[in-house]
CSV table of C-alpha atoms in Angstrom, one decimal:
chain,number,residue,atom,x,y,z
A,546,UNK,CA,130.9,140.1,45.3
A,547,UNK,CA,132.9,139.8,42.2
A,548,UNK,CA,131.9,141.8,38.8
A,549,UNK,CA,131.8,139.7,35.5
A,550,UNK,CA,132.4,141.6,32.6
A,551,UNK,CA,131.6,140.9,29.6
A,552,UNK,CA,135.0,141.2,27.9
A,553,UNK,CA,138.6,141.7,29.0
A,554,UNK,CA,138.4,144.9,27.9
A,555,UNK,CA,136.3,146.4,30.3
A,556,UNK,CA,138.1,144.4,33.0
A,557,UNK,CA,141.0,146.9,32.5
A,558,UNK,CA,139.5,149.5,31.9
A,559,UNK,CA,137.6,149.1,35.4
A,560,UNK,CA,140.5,148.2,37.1
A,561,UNK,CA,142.4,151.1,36.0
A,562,UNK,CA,139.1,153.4,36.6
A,563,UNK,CA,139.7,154.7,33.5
A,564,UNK,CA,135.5,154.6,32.8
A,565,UNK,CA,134.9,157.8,34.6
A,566,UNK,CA,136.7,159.6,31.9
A,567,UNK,CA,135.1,157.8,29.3
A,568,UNK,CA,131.2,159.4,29.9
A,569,UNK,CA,130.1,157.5,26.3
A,570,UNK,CA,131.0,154.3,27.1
A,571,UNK,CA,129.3,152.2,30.2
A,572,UNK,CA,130.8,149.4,31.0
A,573,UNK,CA,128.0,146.8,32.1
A,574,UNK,CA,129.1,143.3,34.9
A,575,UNK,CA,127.1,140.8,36.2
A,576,UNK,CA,127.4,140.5,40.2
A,577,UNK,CA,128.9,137.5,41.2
A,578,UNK,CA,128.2,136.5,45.0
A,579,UNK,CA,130.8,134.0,45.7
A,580,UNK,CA,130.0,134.5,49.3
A,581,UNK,CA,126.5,136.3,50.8
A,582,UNK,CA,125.0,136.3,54.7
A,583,UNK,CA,127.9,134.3,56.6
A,584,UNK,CA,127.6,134.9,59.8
A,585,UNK,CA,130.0,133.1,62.8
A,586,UNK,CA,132.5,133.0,65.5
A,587,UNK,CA,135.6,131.2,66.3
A,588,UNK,CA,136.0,131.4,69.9
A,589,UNK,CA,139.7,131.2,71.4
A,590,UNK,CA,141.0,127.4,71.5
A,591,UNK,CA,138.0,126.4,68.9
A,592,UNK,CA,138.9,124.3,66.3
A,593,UNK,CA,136.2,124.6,63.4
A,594,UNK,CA,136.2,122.8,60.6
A,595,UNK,CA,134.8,123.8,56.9
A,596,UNK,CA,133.8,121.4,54.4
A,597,UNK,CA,131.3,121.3,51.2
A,598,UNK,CA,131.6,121.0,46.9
A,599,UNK,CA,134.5,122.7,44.6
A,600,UNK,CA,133.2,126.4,44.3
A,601,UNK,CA,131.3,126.5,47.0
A,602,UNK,CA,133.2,129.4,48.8
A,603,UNK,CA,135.3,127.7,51.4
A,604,UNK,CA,138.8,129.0,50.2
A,605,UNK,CA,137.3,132.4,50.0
A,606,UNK,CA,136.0,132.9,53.3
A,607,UNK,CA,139.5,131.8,54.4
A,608,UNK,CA,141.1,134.4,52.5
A,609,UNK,CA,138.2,137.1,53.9
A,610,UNK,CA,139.4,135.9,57.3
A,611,UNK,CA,143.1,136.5,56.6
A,612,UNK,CA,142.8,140.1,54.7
A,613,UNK,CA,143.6,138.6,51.3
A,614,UNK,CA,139.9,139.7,50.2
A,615,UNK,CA,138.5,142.7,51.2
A,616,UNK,CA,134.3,142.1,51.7
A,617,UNK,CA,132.0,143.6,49.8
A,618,UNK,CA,129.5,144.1,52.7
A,619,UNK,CA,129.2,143.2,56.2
A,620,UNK,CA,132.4,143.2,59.0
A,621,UNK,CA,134.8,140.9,59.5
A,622,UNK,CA,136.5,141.6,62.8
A,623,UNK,CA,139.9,139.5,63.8
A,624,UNK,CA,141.1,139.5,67.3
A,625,UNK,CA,145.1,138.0,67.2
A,626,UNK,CA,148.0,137.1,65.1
A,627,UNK,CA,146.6,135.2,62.1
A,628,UNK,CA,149.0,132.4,60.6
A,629,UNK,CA,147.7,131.2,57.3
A,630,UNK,CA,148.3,127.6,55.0
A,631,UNK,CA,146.8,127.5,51.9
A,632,UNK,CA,149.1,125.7,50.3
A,633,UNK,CA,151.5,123.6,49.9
A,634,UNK,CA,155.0,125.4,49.9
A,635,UNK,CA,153.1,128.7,49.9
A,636,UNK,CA,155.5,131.4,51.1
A,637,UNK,CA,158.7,129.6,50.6
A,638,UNK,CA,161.4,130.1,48.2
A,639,UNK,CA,161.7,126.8,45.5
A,640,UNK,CA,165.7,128.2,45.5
A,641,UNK,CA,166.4,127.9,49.0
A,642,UNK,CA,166.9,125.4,51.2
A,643,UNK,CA,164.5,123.8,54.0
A,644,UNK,CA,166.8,125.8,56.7
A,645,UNK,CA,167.2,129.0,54.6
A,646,UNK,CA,163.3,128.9,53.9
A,647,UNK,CA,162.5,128.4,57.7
A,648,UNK,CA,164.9,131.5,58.8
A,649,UNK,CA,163.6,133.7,56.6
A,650,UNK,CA,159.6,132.7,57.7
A,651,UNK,CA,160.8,133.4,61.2
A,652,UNK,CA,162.4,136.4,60.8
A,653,UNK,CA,159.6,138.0,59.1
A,654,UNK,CA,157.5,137.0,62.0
A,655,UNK,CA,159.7,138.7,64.4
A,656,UNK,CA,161.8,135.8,66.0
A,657,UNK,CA,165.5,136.5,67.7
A,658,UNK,CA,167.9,134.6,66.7
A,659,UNK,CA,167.9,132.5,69.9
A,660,UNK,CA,164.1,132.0,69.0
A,661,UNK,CA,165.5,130.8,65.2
A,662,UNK,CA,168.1,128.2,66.3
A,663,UNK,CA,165.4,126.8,69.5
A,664,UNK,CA,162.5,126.4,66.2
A,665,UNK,CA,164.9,125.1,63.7
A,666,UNK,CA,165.8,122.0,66.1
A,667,UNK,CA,162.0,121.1,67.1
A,668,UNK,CA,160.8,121.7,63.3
A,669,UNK,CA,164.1,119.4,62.5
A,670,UNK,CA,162.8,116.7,64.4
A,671,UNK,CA,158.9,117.0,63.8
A,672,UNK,CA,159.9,117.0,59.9
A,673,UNK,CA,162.1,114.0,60.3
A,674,UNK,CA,163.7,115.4,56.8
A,675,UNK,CA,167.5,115.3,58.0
A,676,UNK,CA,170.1,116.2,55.1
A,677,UNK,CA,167.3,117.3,52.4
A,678,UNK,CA,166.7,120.2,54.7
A,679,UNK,CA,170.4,121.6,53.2
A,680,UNK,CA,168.5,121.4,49.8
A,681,UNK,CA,166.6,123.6,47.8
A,682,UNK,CA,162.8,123.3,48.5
A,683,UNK,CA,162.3,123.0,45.3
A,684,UNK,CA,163.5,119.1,45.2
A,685,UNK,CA,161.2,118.1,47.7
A,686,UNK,CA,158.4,116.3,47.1
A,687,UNK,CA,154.5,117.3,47.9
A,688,UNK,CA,154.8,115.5,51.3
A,689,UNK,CA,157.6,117.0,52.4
A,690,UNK,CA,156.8,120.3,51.0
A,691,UNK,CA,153.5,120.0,53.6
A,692,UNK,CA,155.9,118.5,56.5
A,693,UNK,CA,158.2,121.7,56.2
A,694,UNK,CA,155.3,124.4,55.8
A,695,UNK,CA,153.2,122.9,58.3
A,696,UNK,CA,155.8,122.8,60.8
A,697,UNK,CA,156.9,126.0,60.5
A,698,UNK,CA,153.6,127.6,60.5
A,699,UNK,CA,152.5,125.6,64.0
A,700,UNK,CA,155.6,126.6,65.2
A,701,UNK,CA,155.1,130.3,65.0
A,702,UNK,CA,152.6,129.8,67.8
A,703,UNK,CA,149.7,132.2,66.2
A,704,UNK,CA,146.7,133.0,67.6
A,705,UNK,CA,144.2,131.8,64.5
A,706,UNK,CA,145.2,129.3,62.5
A,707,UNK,CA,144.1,128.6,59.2
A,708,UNK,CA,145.4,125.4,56.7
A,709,UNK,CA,143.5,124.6,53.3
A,710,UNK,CA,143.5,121.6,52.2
A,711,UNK,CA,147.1,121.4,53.0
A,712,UNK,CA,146.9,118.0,55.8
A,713,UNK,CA,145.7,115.9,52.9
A,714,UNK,CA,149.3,116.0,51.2
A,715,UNK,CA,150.9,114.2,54.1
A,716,UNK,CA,150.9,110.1,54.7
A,717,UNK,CA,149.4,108.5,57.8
A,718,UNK,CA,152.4,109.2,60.0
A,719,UNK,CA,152.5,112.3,59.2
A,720,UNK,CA,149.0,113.0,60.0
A,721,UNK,CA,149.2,111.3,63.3
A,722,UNK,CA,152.1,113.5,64.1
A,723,UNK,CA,150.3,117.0,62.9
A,724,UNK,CA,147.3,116.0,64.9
A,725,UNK,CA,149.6,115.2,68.2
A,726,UNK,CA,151.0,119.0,67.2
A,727,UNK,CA,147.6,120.7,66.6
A,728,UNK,CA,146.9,119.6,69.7
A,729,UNK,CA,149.4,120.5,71.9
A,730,UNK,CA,149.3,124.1,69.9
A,731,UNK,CA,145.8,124.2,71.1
A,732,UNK,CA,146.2,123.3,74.4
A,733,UNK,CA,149.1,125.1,75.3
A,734,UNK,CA,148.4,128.7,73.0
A,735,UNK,CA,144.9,128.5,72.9
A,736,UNK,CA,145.2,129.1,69.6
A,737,UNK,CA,142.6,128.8,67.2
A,738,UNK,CA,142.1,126.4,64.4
A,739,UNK,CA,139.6,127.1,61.2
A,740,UNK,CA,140.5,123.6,58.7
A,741,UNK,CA,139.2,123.5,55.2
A,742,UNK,CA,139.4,119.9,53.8
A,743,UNK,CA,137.6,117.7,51.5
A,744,UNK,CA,139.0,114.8,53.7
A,745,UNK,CA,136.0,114.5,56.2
A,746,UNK,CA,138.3,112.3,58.5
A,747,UNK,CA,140.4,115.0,59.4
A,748,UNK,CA,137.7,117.5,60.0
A,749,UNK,CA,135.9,114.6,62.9
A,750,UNK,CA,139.3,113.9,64.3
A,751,UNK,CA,140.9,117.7,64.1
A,752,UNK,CA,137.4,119.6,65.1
A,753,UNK,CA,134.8,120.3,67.3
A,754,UNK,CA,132.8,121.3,65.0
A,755,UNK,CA,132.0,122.0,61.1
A,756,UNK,CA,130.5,124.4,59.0
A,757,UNK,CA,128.7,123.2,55.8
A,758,UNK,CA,128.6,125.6,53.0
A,759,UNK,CA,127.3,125.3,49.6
A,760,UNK,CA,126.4,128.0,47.2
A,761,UNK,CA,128.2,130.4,49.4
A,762,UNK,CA,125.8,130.4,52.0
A,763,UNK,CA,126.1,128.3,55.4
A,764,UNK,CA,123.8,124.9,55.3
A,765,UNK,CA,124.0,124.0,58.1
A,766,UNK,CA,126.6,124.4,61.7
A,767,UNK,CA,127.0,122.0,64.7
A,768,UNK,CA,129.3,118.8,65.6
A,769,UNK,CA,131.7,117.8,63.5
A,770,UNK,CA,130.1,114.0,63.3
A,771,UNK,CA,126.6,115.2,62.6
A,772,UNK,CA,127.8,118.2,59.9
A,773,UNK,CA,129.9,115.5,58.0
A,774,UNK,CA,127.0,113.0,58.7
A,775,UNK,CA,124.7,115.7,56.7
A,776,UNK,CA,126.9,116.4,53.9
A,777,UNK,CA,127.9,112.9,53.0
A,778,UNK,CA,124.3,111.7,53.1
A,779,UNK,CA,123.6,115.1,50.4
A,780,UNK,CA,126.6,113.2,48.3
A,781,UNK,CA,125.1,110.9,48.4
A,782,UNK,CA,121.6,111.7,46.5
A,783,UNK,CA,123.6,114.0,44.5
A,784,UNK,CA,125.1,110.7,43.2
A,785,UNK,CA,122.1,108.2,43.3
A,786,UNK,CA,120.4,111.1,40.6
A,787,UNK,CA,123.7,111.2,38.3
A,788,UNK,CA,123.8,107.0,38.8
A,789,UNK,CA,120.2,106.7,37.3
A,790,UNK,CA,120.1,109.4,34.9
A,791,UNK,CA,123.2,107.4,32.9
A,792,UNK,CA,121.4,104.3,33.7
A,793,UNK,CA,118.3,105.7,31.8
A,794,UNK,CA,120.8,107.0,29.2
A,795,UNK,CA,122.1,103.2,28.5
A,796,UNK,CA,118.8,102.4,27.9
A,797,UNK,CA,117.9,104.3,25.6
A,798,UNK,CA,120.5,103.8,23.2
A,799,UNK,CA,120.3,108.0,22.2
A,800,UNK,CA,123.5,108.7,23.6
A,801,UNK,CA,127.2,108.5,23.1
A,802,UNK,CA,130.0,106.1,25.7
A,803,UNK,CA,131.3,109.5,26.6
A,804,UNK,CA,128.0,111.4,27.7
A,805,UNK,CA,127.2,108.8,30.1
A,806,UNK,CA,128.4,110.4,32.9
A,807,UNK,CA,127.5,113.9,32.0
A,808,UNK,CA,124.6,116.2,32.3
A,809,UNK,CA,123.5,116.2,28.4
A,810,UNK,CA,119.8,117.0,29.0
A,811,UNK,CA,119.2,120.4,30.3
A,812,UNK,CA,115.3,121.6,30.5
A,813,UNK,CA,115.5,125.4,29.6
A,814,UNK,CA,112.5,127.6,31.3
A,815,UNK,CA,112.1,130.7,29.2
A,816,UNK,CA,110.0,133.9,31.2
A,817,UNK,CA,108.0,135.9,29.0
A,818,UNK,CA,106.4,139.5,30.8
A,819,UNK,CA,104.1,141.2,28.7
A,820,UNK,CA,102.3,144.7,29.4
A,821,UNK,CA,102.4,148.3,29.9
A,822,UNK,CA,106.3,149.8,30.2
A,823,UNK,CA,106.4,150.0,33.5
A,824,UNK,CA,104.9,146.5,34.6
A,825,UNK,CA,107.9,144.6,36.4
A,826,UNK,CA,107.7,140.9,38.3
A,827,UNK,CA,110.1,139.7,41.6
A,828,UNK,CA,110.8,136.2,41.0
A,829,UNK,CA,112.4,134.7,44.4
A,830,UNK,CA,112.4,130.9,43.9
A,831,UNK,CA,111.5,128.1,41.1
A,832,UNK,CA,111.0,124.9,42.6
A,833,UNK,CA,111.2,122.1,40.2
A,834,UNK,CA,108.7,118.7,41.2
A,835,UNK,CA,108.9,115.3,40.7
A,836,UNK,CA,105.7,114.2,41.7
A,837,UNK,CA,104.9,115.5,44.7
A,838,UNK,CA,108.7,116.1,45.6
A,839,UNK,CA,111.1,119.1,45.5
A,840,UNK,CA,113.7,117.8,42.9
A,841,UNK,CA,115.5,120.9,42.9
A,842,UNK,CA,115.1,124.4,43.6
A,843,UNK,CA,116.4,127.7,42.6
A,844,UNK,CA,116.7,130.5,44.8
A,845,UNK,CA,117.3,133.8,42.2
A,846,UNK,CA,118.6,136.7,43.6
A,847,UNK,CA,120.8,134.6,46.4
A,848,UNK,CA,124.0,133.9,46.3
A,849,UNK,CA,125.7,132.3,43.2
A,850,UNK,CA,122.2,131.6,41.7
A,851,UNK,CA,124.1,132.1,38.5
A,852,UNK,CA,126.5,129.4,38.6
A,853,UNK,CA,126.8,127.8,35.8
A,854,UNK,CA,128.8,124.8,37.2
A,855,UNK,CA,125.2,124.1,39.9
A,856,UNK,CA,122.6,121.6,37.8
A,857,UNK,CA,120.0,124.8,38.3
A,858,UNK,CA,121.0,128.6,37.4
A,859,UNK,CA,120.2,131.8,36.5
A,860,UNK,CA,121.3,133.2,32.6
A,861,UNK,CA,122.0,136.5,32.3
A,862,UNK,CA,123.1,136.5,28.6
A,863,UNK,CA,120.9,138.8,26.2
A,864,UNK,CA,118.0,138.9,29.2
A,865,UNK,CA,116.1,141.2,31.5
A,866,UNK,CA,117.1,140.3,35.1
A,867,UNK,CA,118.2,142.7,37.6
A,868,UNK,CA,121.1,142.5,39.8
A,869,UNK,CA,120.1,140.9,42.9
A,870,UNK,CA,118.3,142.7,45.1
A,871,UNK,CA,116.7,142.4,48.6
A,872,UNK,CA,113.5,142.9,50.5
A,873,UNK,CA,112.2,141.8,53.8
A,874,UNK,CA,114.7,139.0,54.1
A,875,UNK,CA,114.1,137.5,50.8
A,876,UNK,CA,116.4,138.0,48.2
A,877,UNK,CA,114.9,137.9,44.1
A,878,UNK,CA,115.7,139.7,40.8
A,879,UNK,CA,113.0,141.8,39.1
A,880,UNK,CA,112.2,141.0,35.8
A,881,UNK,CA,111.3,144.0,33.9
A,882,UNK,CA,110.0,145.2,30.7
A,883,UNK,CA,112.1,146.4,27.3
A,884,UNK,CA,111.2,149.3,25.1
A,885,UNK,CA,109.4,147.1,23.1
A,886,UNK,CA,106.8,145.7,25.7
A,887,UNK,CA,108.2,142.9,26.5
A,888,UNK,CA,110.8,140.8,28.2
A,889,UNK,CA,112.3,137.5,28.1
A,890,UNK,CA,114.8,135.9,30.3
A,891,UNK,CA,116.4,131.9,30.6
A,892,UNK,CA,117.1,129.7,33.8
A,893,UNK,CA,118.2,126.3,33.5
C-alpha cells in the first residue's frame, strides 16, 4: 500500500515523521493498493511467467520478491540467493568498460579470482561483443547493454531468478541464445526463473506457467498457453469496445480528429446518503449493464479501485469514502454521513 498525499508538503513532512511533533496539523493520504491478496509459490527449477496491462503491479511484486519493497501486510518468504534484472544496464557503471563492469558484479557476489577469469571467457563468448567489451558501457547500444547484463547475471548461477522486461531488448539470435542459457541454468542449478514481459512469446517459450494480474490482484494462474490464451482474448474486447466507441464518434460528427482514439465520454455516478448522523452505507461493487450484460464492474474497497488510468474508479476528491476496509472476505468502503446530514461521493 502506498499513501497519496495531497501535497508535497505533507510528503516530507511524513517521511521525515516530523507530524508527531506537529499535534495541530493532521496530515490526511489516500491508500493506494498497488498490490492486495497475492498469494503463490515458485517451486525450485520453476520457471513462472507474469504478464498483464501497464500499472497492473507486475514490476512491483518483483521488487516485493527481491527486498526492494517492504509489504505492507502479509509474508513474503525467500528461500536462496536471489539475482535480479530489471533493467537494462541496471547495476553497471556507464564509465567502465564491459570487462571492468563484469569484475566488479562478480566480486560483489563473492567470486575468486579464478572464478572472475573462468566467467569472463564464457560471458566473452555468449556476448559475442569482442573489442567493445574494452569500452565504456556507456557506448553500447540497448542490445548489447541486455547481452552484457543478461550474461552476467545467468552466469552468477543464483538460485531465483528474476528479469523484467529485459529479453525484449535483444534480436532473434540473441533470444535463441538466452533461451539455450536459461535452460541449461535451469537444468543444471535448478534455479528458479519468475519473467515479467509484455512479449507473450517469450513467456510460452521461457515458462511453464503464467500468472495474469490486473488491478493488482491475480486473474487467473495455470499454463503458460492457456494464461496468454486468456489475456490476449481480454485484449482483445478491451480493443473491439475502444474500436466502436471512435467508430460511433465518426459518426456523429461531435468530436474532434484528435479525440477519436480517446475516452472523451465519461458517465459520472454521484451517491447521495441522507439521514440521522450516524447512518453509514458499505458499497462493495457497481456493476454497469448493457442490456442484460456486465459491461464493466467496479469492485470499491479492492485493490486499486481508485485508479484513475482503469475506464471505472473510485474519486476520492472532496467526498465521504473510507479507506478500504474488509469484512467476511469482501472488501468495500463505507460511505458515511457529514455534520451537515448528508454525504456525497463520485465514481466514474
Amino acid at each position: 500500500m502506498f499513501k497519496v498525499f495531497p501535497s508535497y508538503t505533507d510528503r516530507i513532512l511524513d517521511a521525515l515523521g516530523i507530524t508527531r511533533w506537529i499535534p495541530l496539523r493532521k496530515i490526511r493520504y489516500n491508500q493506494f493498493w498497488a498490490l492486495r491478496g497475492i498469494n503463490f509459490e515458485l517451486p525450485a527449477g520453476h520457471r513462472i511467467g507474469i504478464i498483464g496491462r501497464n500499472g497492473a503491479g507486475k514490476s512491483t511484486l518483483l521488487k516485493l520478491v527481491t527486498g526492494n519493497l517492504s509489504p505492507s501486510e502479509g509474508t513474503i518468504l525467500v528461500n536462496g540467493q536471489v539475482q535480479a534484472l530489471f533493467e537494462t544496464g541496471a547495476g553497471f557503471h556507464p564509465d567502465f568498460t564491459g570487462y571492468e563492469n563484469i569484475r566488479s558484479s562478480l566480486m560483489y557476489q563473492g567470486f575468486s579470482r579464478d572464478e572472475i577469469v573462468a566467467a569472463i571467457e564464457d560471458i566473452a563468448e555468449f556476448t559475442e561483443l569482442g573489442p567493445f567489451l574494452g569500452q565504456p558501457f556507456k557506448t553500447y547500444s540497448t542490445g548489447m547493454q541486455a547481452r552484457l547484463t543478461f550474461a552476467t547475471a545467468t552466469s552468477i548461477k543464483p538460485d531465483i531468478l528474476i528479469i523484467d522486461e529485459i529479453l525484449g531488448a535483444g534480436d532473434s539470435y540473441f533470444f535463441n541464445k538466452s533461451q539455450e542459457r536459461m535452460n541449461r541454468l535451469v537444468e543444471k542449478s535448478g534455479a528458479s526463473v519468475l519473467i515479467v514481459s509484455h512479449a507473450l512469446d517469450q513467456i510460452v517459450r521461457f515458462c511453464e506457467e503464467a500468472i495474469w494480474i490486473d488491478r493488482g490482484k491475480i486473474v487467473e494462474r495455470g499454463p503458460a498457453m492457456n494464461i496468454v490464451d486468456s489475456y490476449q482474448r481480454f485484449i482483445r474486447l478491451l480493443d473491439d469496445r475502444r474500436l466502436k466507441a471512435k467508430n460511433k464518434k465518426i459518426h456523429t460528427g461531435r468530436y474532434y480528429h484528435d479525440q477519436y482514439d480517446h475516452y472523451g465520454d465519461s458517465l459520472l455516478l454521484i451517491f447521495q446518503l441522507i439521514g440521522k448522523r450516524e447512518a453509514s452505507a458499505d458499497i462493495s461493487e457497481i456493476r454497469l449493464l448493457k442490456g442484460d450484460r456486465v459491461e464493466e464492474k467496479l469492485l470499491v474497497g479492492d485493490v486499486q479501485d481508485t485508479n484513475p488510468y482503469e475506464s471505472v474508479h473510485v474519486v476520492l476528491t472532496e467526498s465521504q469514502w473510507s479507506d478500504p476496509r474488509k469484512q467476511n472476505g469482501r472488501f468495500f468502503r463505507e460511505l458515511h454521513l457529514n455534520t451537515m446530514g448528508s454525504a456525497v461521493t463520485t465514481g466514474h
